[in-house]
Short mmCIF file of C-alpha atoms (C1' of nucleotides) in Angstrom, two decimals:
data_model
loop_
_atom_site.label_atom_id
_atom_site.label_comp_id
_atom_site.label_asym_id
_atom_site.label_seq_id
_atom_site.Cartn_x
_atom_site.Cartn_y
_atom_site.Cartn_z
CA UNK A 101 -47.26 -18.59 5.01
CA UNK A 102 -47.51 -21.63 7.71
CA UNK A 103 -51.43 -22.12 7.23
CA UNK A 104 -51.12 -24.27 10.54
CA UNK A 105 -50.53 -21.85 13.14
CA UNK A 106 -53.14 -23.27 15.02
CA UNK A 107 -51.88 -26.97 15.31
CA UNK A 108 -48.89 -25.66 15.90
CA UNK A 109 -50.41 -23.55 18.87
CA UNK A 110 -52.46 -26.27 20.25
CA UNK A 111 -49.63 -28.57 20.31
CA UNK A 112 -47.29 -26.37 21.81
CA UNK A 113 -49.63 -25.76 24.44
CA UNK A 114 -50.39 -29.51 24.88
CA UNK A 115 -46.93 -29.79 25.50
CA UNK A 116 -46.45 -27.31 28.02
CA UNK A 117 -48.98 -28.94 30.26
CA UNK A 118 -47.53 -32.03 29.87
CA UNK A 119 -44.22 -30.51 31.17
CA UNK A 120 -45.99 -28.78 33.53
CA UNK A 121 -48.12 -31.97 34.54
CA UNK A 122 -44.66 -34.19 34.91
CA UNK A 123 -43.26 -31.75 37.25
CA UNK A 124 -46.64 -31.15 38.90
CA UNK A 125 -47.37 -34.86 39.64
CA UNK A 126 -43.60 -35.76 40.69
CA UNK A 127 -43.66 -32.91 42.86
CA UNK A 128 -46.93 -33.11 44.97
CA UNK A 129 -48.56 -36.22 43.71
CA UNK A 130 -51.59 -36.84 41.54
CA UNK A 131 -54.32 -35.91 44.17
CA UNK A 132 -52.48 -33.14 45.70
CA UNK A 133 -51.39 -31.43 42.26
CA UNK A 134 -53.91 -28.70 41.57
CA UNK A 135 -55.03 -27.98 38.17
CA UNK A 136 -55.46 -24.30 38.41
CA UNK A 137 -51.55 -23.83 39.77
CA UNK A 138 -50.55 -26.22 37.16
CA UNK A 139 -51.99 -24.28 34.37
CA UNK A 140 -50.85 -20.57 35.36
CA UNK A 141 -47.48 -22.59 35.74
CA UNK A 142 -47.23 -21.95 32.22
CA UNK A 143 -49.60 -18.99 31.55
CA UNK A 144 -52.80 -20.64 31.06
CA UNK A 145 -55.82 -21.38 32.80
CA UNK A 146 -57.99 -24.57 33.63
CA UNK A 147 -59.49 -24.11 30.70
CA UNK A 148 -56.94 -25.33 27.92
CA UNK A 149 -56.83 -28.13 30.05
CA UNK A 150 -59.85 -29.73 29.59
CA UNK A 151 -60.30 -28.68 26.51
CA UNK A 152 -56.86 -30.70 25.50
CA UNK A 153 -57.22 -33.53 28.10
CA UNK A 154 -61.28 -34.07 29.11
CA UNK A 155 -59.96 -34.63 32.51
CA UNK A 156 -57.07 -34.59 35.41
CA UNK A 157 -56.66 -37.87 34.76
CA UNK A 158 -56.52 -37.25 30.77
CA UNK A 159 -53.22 -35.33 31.48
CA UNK A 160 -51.88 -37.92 33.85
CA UNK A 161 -52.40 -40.36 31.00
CA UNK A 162 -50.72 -38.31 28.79
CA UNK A 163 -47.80 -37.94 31.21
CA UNK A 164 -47.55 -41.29 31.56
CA UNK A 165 -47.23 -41.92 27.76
CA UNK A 166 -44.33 -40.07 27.72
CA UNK A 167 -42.71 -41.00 30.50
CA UNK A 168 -43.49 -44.39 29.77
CA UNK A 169 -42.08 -44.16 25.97
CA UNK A 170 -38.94 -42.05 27.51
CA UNK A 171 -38.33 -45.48 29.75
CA UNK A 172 -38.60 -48.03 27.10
CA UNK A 173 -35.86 -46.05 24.78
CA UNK A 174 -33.75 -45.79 27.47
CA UNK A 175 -33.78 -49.36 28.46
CA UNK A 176 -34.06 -50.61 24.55
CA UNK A 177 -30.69 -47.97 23.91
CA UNK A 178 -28.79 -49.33 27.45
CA UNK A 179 -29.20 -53.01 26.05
CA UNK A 180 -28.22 -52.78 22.53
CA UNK A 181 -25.42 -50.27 23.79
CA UNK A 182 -24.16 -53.47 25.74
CA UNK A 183 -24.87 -55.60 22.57
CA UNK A 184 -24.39 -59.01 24.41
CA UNK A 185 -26.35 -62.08 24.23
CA UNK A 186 -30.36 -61.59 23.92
CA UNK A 187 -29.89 -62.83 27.10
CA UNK A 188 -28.00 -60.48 28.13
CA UNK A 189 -29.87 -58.14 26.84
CA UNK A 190 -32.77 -58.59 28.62
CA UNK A 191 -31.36 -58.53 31.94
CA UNK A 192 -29.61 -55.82 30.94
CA UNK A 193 -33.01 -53.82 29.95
CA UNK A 194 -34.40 -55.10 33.35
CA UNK A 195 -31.57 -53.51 35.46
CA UNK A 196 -32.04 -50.19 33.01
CA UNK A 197 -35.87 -50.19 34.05
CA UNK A 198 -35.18 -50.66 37.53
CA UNK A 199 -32.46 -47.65 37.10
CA UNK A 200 -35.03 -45.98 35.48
CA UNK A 201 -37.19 -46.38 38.19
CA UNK A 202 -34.69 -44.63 40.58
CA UNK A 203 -35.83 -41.39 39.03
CA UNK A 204 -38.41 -39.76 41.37
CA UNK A 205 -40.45 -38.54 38.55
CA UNK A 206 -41.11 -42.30 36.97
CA UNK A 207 -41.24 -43.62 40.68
CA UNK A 208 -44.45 -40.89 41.49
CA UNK A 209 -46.02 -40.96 38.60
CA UNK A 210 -45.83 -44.14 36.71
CA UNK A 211 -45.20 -46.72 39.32
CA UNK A 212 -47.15 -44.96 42.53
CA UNK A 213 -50.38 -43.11 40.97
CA UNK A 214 -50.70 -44.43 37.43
CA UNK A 215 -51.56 -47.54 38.60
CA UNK A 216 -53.95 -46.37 41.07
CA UNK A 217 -55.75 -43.74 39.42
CA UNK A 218 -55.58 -45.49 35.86
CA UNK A 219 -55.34 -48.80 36.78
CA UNK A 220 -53.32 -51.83 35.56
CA UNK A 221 -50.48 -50.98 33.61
CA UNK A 222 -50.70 -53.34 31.15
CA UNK A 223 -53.95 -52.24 30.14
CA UNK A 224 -52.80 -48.71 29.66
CA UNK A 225 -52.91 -47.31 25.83
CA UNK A 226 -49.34 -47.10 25.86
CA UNK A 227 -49.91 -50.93 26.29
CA UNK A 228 -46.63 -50.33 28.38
CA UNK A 229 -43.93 -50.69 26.00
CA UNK A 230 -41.40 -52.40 28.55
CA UNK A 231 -43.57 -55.47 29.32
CA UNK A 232 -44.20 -55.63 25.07
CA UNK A 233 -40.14 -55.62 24.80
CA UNK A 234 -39.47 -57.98 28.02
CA UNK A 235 -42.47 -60.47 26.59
CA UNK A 236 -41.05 -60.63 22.92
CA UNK A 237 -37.51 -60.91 24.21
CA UNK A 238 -38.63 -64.13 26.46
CA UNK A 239 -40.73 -65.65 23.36
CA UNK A 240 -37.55 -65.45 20.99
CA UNK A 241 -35.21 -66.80 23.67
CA UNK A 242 -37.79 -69.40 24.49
CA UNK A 243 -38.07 -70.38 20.59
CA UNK A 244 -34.09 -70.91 20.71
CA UNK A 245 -34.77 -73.55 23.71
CA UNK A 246 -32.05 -70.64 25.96
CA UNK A 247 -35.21 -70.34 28.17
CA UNK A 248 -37.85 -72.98 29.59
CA UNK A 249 -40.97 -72.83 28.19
CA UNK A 250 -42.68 -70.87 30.56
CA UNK A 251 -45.73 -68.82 29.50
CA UNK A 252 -43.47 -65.33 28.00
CA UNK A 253 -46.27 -62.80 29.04
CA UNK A 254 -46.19 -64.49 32.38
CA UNK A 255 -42.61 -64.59 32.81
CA UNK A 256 -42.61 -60.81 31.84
CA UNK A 257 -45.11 -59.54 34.20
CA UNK A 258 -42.68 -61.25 36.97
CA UNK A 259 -39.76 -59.68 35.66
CA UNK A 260 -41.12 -56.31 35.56
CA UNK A 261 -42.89 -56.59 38.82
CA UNK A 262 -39.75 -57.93 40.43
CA UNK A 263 -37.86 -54.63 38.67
CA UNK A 264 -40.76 -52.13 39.72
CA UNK A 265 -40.69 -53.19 43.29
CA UNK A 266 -37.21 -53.19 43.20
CA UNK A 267 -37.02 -49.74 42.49
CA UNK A 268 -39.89 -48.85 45.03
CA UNK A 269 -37.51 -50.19 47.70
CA UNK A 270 -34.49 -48.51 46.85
CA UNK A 271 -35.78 -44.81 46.27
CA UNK A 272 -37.01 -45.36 49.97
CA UNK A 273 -33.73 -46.76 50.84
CA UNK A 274 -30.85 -45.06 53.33
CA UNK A 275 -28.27 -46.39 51.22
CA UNK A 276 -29.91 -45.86 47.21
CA UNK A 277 -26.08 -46.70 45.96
CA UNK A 278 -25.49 -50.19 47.93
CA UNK A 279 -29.35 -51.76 47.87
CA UNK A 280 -29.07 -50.55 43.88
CA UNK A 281 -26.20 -53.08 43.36
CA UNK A 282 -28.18 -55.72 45.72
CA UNK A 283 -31.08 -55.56 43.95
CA UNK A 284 -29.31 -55.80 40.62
CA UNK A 285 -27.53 -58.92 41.83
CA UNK A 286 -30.57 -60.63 43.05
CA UNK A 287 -32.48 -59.89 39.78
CA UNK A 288 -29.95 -61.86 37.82
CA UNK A 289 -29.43 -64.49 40.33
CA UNK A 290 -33.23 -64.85 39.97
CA UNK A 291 -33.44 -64.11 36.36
CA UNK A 292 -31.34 -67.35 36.30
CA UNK A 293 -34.27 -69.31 37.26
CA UNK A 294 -35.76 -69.07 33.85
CA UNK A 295 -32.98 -70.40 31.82
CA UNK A 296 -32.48 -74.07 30.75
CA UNK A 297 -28.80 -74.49 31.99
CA UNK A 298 -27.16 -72.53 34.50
CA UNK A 299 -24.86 -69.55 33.33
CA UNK A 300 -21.30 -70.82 33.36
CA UNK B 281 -70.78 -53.54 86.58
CA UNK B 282 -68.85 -53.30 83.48
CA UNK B 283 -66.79 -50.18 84.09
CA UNK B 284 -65.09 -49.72 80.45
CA UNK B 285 -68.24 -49.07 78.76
CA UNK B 286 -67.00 -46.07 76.81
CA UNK B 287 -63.44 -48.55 75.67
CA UNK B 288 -66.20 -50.83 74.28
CA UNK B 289 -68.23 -48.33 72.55
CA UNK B 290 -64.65 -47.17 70.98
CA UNK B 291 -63.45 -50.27 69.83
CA UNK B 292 -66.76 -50.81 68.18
CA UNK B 293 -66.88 -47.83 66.06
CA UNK B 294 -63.72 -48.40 65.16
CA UNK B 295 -64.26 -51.86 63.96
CA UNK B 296 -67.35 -50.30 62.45
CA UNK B 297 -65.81 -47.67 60.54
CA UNK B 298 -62.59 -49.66 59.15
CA UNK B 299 -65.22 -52.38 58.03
CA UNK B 300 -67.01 -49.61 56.33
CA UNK B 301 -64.06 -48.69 54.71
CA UNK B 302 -62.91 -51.81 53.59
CA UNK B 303 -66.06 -51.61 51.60
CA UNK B 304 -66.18 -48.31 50.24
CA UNK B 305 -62.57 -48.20 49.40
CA UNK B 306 -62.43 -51.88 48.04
CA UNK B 307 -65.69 -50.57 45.55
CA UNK B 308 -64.92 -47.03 44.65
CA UNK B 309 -61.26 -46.56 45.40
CA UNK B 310 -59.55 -44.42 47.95
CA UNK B 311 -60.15 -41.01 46.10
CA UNK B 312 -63.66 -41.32 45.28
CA UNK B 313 -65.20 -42.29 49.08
CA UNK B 314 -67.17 -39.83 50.13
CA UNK B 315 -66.03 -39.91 54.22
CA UNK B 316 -69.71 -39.07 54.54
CA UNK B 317 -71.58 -41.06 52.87
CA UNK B 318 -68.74 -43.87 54.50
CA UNK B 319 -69.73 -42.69 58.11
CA UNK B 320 -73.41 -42.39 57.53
CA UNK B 321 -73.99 -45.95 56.15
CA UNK B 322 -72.62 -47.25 59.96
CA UNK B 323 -75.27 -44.69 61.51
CA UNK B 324 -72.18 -42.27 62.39
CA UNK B 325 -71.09 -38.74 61.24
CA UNK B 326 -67.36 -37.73 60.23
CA UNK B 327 -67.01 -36.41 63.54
CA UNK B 328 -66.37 -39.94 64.76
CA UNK B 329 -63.97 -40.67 61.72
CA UNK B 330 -61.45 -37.55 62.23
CA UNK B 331 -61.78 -38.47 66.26
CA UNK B 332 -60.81 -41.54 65.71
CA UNK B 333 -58.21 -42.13 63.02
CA UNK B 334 -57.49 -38.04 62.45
CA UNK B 335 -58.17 -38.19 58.84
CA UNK B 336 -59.12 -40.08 56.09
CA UNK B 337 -55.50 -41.36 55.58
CA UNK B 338 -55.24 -42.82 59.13
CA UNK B 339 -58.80 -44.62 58.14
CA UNK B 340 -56.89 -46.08 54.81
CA UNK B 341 -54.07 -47.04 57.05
CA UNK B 342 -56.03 -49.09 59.85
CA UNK B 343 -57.78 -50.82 56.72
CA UNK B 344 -54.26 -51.23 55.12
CA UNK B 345 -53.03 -52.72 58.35
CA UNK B 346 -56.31 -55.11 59.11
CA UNK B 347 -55.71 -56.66 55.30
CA UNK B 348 -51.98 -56.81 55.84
CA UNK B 349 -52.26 -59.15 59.06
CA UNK B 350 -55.06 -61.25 57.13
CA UNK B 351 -53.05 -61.72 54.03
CA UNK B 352 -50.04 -63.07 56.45
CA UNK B 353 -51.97 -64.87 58.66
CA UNK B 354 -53.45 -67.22 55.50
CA UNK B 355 -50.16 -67.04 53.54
CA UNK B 356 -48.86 -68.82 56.80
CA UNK B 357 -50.89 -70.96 57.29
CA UNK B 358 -51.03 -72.14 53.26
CA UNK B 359 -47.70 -72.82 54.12
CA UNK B 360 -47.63 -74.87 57.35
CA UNK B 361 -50.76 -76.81 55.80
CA UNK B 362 -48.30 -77.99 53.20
CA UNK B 363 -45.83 -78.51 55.42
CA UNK B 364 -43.19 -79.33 53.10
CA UNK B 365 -39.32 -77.90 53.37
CA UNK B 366 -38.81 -74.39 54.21
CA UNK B 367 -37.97 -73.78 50.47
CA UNK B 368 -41.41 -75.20 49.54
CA UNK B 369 -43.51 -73.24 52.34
CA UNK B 370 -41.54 -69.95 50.69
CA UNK B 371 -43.23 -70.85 47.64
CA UNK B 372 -46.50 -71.94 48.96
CA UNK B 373 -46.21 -68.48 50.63
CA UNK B 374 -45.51 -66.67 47.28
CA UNK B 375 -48.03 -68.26 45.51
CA UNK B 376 -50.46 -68.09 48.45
CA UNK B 377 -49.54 -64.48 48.25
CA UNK B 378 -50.54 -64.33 44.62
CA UNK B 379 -54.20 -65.64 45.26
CA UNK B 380 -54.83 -63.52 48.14
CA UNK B 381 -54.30 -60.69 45.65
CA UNK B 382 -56.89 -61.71 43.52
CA UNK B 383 -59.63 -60.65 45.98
CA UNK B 384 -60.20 -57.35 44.82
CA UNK B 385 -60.61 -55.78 48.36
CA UNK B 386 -56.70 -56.93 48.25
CA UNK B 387 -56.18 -55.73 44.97
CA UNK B 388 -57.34 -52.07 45.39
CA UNK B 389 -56.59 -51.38 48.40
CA UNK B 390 -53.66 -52.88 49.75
CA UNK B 391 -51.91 -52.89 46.37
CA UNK B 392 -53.04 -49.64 44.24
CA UNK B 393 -54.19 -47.02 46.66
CA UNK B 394 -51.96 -47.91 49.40
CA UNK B 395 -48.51 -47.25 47.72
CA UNK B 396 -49.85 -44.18 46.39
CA UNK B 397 -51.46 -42.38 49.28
CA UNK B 398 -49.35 -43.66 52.46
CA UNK B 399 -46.16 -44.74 50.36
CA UNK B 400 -43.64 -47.25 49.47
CA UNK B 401 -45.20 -50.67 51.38
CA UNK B 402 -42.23 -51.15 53.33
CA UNK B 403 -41.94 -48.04 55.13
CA UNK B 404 -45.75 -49.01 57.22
CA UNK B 405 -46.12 -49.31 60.26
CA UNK B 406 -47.51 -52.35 60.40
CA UNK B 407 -43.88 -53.26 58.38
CA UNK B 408 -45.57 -55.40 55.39
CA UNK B 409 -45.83 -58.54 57.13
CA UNK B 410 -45.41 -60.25 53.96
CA UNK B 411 -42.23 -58.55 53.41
CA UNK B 412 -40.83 -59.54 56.76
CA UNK B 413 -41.36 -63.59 56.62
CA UNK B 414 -40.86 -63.57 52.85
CA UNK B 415 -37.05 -62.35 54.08
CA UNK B 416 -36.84 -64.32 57.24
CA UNK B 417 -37.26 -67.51 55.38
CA UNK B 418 -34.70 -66.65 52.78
CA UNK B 419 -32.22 -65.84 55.20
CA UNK B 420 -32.32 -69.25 56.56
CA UNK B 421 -32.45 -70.75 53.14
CA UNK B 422 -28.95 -68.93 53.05
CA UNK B 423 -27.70 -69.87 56.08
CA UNK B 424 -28.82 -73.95 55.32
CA UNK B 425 -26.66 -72.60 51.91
CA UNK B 426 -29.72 -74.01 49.52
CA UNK B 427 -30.32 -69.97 48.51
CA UNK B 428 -27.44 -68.24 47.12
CA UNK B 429 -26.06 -65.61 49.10
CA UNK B 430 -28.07 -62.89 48.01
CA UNK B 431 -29.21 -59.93 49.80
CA UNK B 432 -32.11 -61.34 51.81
CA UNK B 433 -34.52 -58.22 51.73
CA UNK B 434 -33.25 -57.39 47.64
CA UNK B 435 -34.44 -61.10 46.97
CA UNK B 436 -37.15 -60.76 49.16
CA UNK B 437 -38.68 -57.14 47.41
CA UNK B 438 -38.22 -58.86 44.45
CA UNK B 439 -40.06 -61.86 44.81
CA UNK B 440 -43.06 -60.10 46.24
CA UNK B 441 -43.12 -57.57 43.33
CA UNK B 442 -43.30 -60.50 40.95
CA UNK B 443 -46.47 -61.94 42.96
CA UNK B 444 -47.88 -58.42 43.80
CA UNK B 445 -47.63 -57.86 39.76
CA UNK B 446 -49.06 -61.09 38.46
CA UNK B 447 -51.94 -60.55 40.77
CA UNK B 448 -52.52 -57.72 39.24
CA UNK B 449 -51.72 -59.03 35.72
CA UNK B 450 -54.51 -62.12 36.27
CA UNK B 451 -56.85 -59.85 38.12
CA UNK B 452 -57.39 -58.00 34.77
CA UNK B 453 -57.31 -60.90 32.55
CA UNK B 454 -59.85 -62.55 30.51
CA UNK B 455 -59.16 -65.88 31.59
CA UNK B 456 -58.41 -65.50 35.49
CA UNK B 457 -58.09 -69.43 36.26
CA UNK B 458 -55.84 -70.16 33.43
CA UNK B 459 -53.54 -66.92 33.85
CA UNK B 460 -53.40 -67.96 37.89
CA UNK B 461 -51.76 -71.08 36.36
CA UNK B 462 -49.15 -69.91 34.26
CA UNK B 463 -48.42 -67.42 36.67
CA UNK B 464 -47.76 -69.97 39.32
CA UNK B 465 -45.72 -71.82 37.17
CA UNK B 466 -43.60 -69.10 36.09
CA UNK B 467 -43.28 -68.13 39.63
CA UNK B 468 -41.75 -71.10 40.27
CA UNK B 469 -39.66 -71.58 37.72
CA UNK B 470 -38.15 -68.06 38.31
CA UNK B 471 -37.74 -68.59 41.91
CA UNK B 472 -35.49 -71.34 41.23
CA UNK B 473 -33.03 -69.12 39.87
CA UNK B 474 -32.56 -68.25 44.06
CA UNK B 475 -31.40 -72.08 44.36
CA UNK B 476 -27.99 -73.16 44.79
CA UNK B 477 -28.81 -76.81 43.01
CA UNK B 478 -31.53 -77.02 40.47
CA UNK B 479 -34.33 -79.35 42.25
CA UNK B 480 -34.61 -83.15 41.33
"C1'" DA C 207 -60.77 -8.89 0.70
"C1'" DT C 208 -64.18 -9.74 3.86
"C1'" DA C 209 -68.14 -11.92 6.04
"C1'" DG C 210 -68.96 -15.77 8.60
"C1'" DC C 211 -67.81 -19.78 10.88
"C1'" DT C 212 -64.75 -22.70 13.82
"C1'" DC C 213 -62.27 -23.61 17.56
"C1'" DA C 214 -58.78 -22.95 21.16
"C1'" DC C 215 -58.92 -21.04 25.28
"C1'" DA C 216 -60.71 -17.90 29.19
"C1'" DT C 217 -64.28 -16.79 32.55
"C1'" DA C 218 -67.96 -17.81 35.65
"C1'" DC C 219 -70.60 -20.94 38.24
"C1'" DA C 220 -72.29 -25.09 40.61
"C1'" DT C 221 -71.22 -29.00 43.31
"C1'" DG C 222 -69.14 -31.53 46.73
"C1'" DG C 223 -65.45 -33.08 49.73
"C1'" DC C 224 -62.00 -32.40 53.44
"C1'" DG C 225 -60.54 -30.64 57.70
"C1'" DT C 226 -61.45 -27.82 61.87
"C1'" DA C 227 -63.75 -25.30 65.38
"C1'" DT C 228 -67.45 -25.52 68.31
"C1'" DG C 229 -71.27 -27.67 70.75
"C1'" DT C 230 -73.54 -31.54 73.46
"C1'" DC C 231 -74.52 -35.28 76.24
"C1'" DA C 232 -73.34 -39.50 78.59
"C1'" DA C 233 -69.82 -41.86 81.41
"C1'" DT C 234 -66.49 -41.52 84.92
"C1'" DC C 235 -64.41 -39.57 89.27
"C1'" DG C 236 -63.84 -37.08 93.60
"C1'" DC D 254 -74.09 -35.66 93.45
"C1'" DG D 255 -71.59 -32.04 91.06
"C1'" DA D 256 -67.56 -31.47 88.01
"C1'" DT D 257 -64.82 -33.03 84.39
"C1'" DT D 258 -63.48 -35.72 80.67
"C1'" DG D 259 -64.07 -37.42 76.23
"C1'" DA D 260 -66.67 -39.52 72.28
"C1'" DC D 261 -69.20 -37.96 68.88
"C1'" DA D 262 -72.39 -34.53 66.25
"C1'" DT D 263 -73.03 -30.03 64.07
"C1'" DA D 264 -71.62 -26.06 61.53
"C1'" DC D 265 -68.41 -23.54 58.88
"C1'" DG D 266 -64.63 -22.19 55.60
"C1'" DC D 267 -61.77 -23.37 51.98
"C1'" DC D 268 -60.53 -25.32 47.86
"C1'" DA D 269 -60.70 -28.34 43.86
"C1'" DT D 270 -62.95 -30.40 40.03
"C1'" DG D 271 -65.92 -30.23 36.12
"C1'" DT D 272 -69.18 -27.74 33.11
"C1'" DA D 273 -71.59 -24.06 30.80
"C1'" DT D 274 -70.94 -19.94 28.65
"C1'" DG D 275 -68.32 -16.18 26.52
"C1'" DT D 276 -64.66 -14.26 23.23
"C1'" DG D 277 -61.39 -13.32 19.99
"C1'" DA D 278 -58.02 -15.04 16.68
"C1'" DG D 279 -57.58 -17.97 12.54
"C1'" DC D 280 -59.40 -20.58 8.42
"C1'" DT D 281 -62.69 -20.59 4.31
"C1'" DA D 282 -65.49 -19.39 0.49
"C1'" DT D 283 -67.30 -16.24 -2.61
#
DNA sequence: ATAGCTCACATACATGGCGTATGTCAATCG
DNA sequence: CGATTGACATACGCCATGTATGTGAGCTAT
C-alpha cells in the first residue's frame, strides 16, 4: 500500500529545509546562515541539500517562492476582503504588501538578500506574483479610462518599489506603529497621482 | 620638507583600495570578491585592507559612501541646471536619481549589496544623501502648501523606492532607452499625486 | 519472492576565503 | 642618532561551500 513512499519522503524533507531555510535566512541572513547547522536543524546533513536544491542559493530561491506566494494571497485575500472599488483594491493590496513587508522574515529574505544574491525580482521564476497582480490591476483600471494611460508595468514597478521601501523604513523605524500609518497615507496621497480625476 | 609623508601614503591606499573595490564589487558582487585577489591587483596585500577599513564590510561601506556623495552631487546639479521651481528640480532630482541607477557600479553596489550586507539605506552613516534632500525639498513644498501635508520622510522613502525600483526594473530590460521613458513618465505622473493642484 | 537497479541521502575530501596574530621596515620624535 | 610608532606584509587557524564517493532502503521485472 502507498507505492510512493519515496515522493512522499523527498518532499517532506524538501519541506523541512525550506522551513528550516526561512527561519535560517530571517535569523542570520543569507551569507551568515550555514548550511551544515541548517540541515542538522532538522536531522539531516548537507547532503539532502544539494541533492534537493543544487545550491545555497537553490534553497533561498525556493524560500523565496514561498514566501513570495504566501505575500501575494495575503494581499489578493486583504483586498477582496475589503471588496471596494478596483481602485480601492489596489491600494488596498499595496498597503497589505507594505504590511507584509513589516514581517522580519519577508523584510530579510525577500526584500534584503533575494535581490542581491538572485537578482531582480521581477526576473525571479516566481515572476513575483505581486507586481503580475499590481500590473493587471493598473491595465484594467487604465482600460476603464479611472487611470491615465501610463505604461501599467511601469506604473507597477513604482508602486511596489514605493511599498518595498516603505516597509524597509519602517522595520528600521523607532516608532513601527506611527511611520506605518504615515507611510500608508503618503502611498495613497501619491497613488492619487495616477488617477484621471481627483478622489472626491 | 614635506613632513606628512606617511598621511599621504595613507590616503593613497585608501583611495587605491576603495577604487579597487568599486571595481571588483561593481563586476562580481560583494560576496564573490576575493579581498585578495582585490588587494593584489593595487600591488597591496590584505594586511593593508583590514588596517585600513577593519574588514571587508568597512571596505563596502567607504565604496557605499564615495557612490552615495557622487550620486547627490549630479542629482543636484541635474537639478540646478534646470533650474526650474523647486517642485520641478524634485523631479529632475528623482528622475536624475533614476539614471544614475542605471550605471551598474550604482546598481550593484549601492542598491543590491548594500541593503543587504550593511542594512536598511537610511540607517548609514553617510545618511543616504539622496534621502535627505529628496525630504528637505518636500518639506518646503509643504510649507509653500503646493505638497499636501504628508509626512515629509514617508513621501520622501517612497518616492526614492519608486526610482531605486524602476532602475532596477530598466536595468534588466530588453529595451533600456524605451523602459527609461515610460518610467520617467510614470514617475511623473505618480508624483503628482503629492500636489495640492493638478499642474496646468 | 528475490535479484538487481535506482535514488535519496550520508560521509569524506578538496578548495578557498575571512579574520587575526605576529613580524618588519620606514618615518617620526626626543 | 637611538627609540618608538605605525603602516603594511606574512603566516596561521577556522570554517563554509561544493563535489566525489559510499550506502542502504525502495521500486521493478521475471
Amino acid at each position: 500500500m502507498a507505492p510512493g513512499k519515496r515522493a512522499e519522503m523527498m518532499e517532506e524533507t524538501r519541506a523541512k529545509l525550506i522551513a528550516a531555510g526561512r527561519k535560517a535566512f530571517a535569523e542570520q541572513g543569507y551569507a551568515a546562515a550555514s548550511m551544515d547547522e541548517l540541515t542538522a536543524s532538522v536531522g539531516l546533513t548537507r547532503g539532502a541539500l544539494y541533492h534537493n536544491f543544487g545550491d545555497k542559493k537553490g534553497l533561498l530561491q525556493a524560500v523565496v517562492n514561498q514566501l513570495d506566494g504566501e505575500i501575494a494571497a495575503e494581499a489578493k485575500e486583504a483586498a477582496s476582503r475589503l471588496g471596494g472599488s478596483v481602485w480601492e483594491s489596489l491600494m488596498a493590496e499595496g498597503i497589505a504588501y507594505i504590511e507584509m513587508a513589516l514581517k522580519p522574515e519577508v523584510q530579510r529574505i525577500v526584500l534584503l538578500d533575494g535581490p542581491a544574491v538572485l537578482g531582480d525580482p521581477s526576473q525571479w521564476p516566481s515572476q513575483n506574483v505581486c507586481l503580475q497582480t499590481t500590473t493587471a490591476a493598473l491595465e484594467r483600471l487604465i482600460a476603464e479610462g479611472l487611470v491615465k494611460p501610463v505604461d501599467a508595468v511601469a506604473a507597477a514597478r513604482l508602486l511596489n518599489g514605493a511599498a518595498f521601501n516603505a516597509a524597509l523604513w519602517i522595520a528600521a523605524s523607532d516608532d513601527p506603529e506611527a511611520d506605518l500609518k504615515k507611510a500608508i497615507e503618503a502611498f495613497k496621497v501619491l497613488g492619487e497621482g495616477l488617477l484621471t480625476r481627483p478622489p472626491t
